[in-house]
């Protein structure tokens, strides 16, 4: 009997020890924000890191979960936010208790805790709120801190530059693209004002992302042309904060490929060139990527490819018609034809000389014929008529 009592006492004290250990196991992770080696009983889903703007609000997307059977959503649920003070034996301090007992930063859990929704709103952040925050749930005997899921909040004093996004990878002329300027929106209740140097009345939209955060954007559809190449798109985001606005700007330069344009051929020296002299034909074109050039010469048998490259230079042997074709990845374009005229071309000179000679001859014959007497007038002067008849017989 005494032995039984003793063994009972031993069994009891063993139980007390186990209970104590259980208490340590269950309450340590509850009170301290650090998990240590212990498995957490509460999990939350939020972005791991979240940035906010000094003097603005912060919407924290949040939901929680637990596998513990002791959680019963029919009982009162307290949602608690704690600020991390990481040191052993120093419990994290509560900054908010949904019971209303603590609210250091005027927070509000706007989510429905019964639906395991812990969406939280910080109405007015200060730079010194930058810290790690932990969520805790107290629900009857269920009391646990999401010690493995800290939320890092960083409060910045300067806003984020918006980002400009253009749909479609390589931009080409005639392509229709959507240009979007988007800005982080930690406080969807007062989203940033977006303005850009495209269409002024672009409709602003604030949208929820898949992770529960928000983005504000403006969009415009444009059909690209060569004139858009090199265009600088600037977008600025103006965030309302307590006592004013904070602005940040972004710019991107469009790079648009286009087919060759304004293709023209020039010749140097211009005007008549003498046979055997040096001429330079130069083809120019606007194109992106830059064009490559091919020179053609018109002949009786059609166009002949005579040279490749921007400049075609050669010693003139004869005149002709030349043109160039500028080609890039997108298309090709043909220049107008340029005429190469030569002076000192033997055939040309012979023909010209021959024609002039013939004209002179015809003119002199006509002249003498009109001055010389007809056979009926021979009596007027022997001498003149004899000269005329000699000339006429020689001339004809
Ligand atoms: C944060 O904003 C407040 C006004 O809302 C201003 O007084 C304070 O200087 C700002 N903090 C920093 C670090 O700029
Ligand atoms: C949850 O609590 C309610 C009332 O407090 C009780 O009726 C219900 O049985 C409990 N559910 C579970 C699963 O314990
Ligand atoms: C939260 O408030 C409830 C109700 O007042 C209280 O029972 C609980 O201990 C509080 N929890 C913390 C961590 O402050
Ligand atoms: C907290 O949010 C709830 C739901 O949005 C609202 O009804 C309540 O008035 C808010 N409380 C405070 C103190 O702002
Ligand atoms: C944070 O700074 C504000 C002044 O901007 C001050 O009133 C407040 O006490 C500070 N809070 C903490 C927790 O340091
Ligand atoms: C731009 O938008 C497209 C489609 O909307 C998306 O796939 C892409 O990731 C975005 N790029 C950037 C840098 O945001
Ligand atoms: C731009 O075009 C897309 C389809 O490509 C359309 O869904 C969108 O509404 C257009 N946006 C605007 C501002 O016209
Ligand atoms: C802040 O910007 C808004 C427009 O977004 C403007 O109406 C307001 O006057 C600005 N406030 C200050 C103080 O600059
Ligand atoms: C280039 O070509 C375009 C038409 O494609 C024309 O409008 C423009 O005036 C030309 N520019 C020059 C410098 O010739
Ligand atoms: C060809 O013409 C282009 C444009 O007119 C000019 O920039 C280039 O220097 C010229 N090249 C030669 C070799 O004359
Ligand atoms: C062109 O003629 C010049 C003399 O006028 C000569 O020096 C040069 O070698 C010739 N070039 C070619 C390619 O025939
Ligand atoms: C120019 O393009 C046309 C049709 O795209 C093609 O038939 C022609 O061969 C091209 N010319 C050159 C010189 O590449």
mmCIF file of C-alpha atoms in Angstrom, residues 371-390 392:
data_model
loop_
_atom_site.group_PDB
_atom_site.id
_atom_site.type_symbol
_atom_site.label_atom_id
_atom_site.label_comp_id
_atom_site.label_asym_id
_atom_site.label_seq_id
_atom_site.Cartn_x
_atom_site.Cartn_y
_atom_site.Cartn_z
ATOM 1 C CA UNK A 371 23.260 84.721 -154.020
ATOM 2 C CA UNK A 372 24.211 83.103 -157.392
ATOM 3 C CA UNK A 373 22.279 84.011 -160.575
ATOM 4 C CA UNK A 374 19.962 81.501 -162.199
ATOM 5 C CA UNK A 375 20.921 80.393 -165.784
ATOM 6 C CA UNK A 376 18.485 83.079 -167.194
ATOM 7 C CA UNK A 377 20.443 85.831 -165.317
ATOM 8 C CA UNK A 378 23.962 84.891 -166.664
ATOM 9 C CA UNK A 379 24.135 87.997 -168.835
ATOM 10 C CA UNK A 380 24.338 90.260 -165.735
ATOM 11 C CA UNK A 381 27.882 89.300 -164.881
ATOM 12 C CA UNK A 382 30.233 86.747 -166.381
ATOM 13 C CA UNK A 383 32.661 86.661 -163.458
ATOM 14 C CA UNK A 384 30.112 86.053 -160.704
ATOM 15 C CA UNK A 385 28.259 83.439 -162.665
ATOM 16 C CA UNK A 386 31.468 81.574 -163.429
ATOM 17 C CA UNK A 387 32.446 81.599 -159.673
ATOM 18 C CA UNK A 388 28.977 80.439 -158.793
ATOM 19 C CA UNK A 389 28.927 77.673 -161.338
ATOM 20 C CA UNK A 390 32.380 76.532 -160.160
ATOM 21 C CA UNK A 392 27.977 74.905 -157.273
#
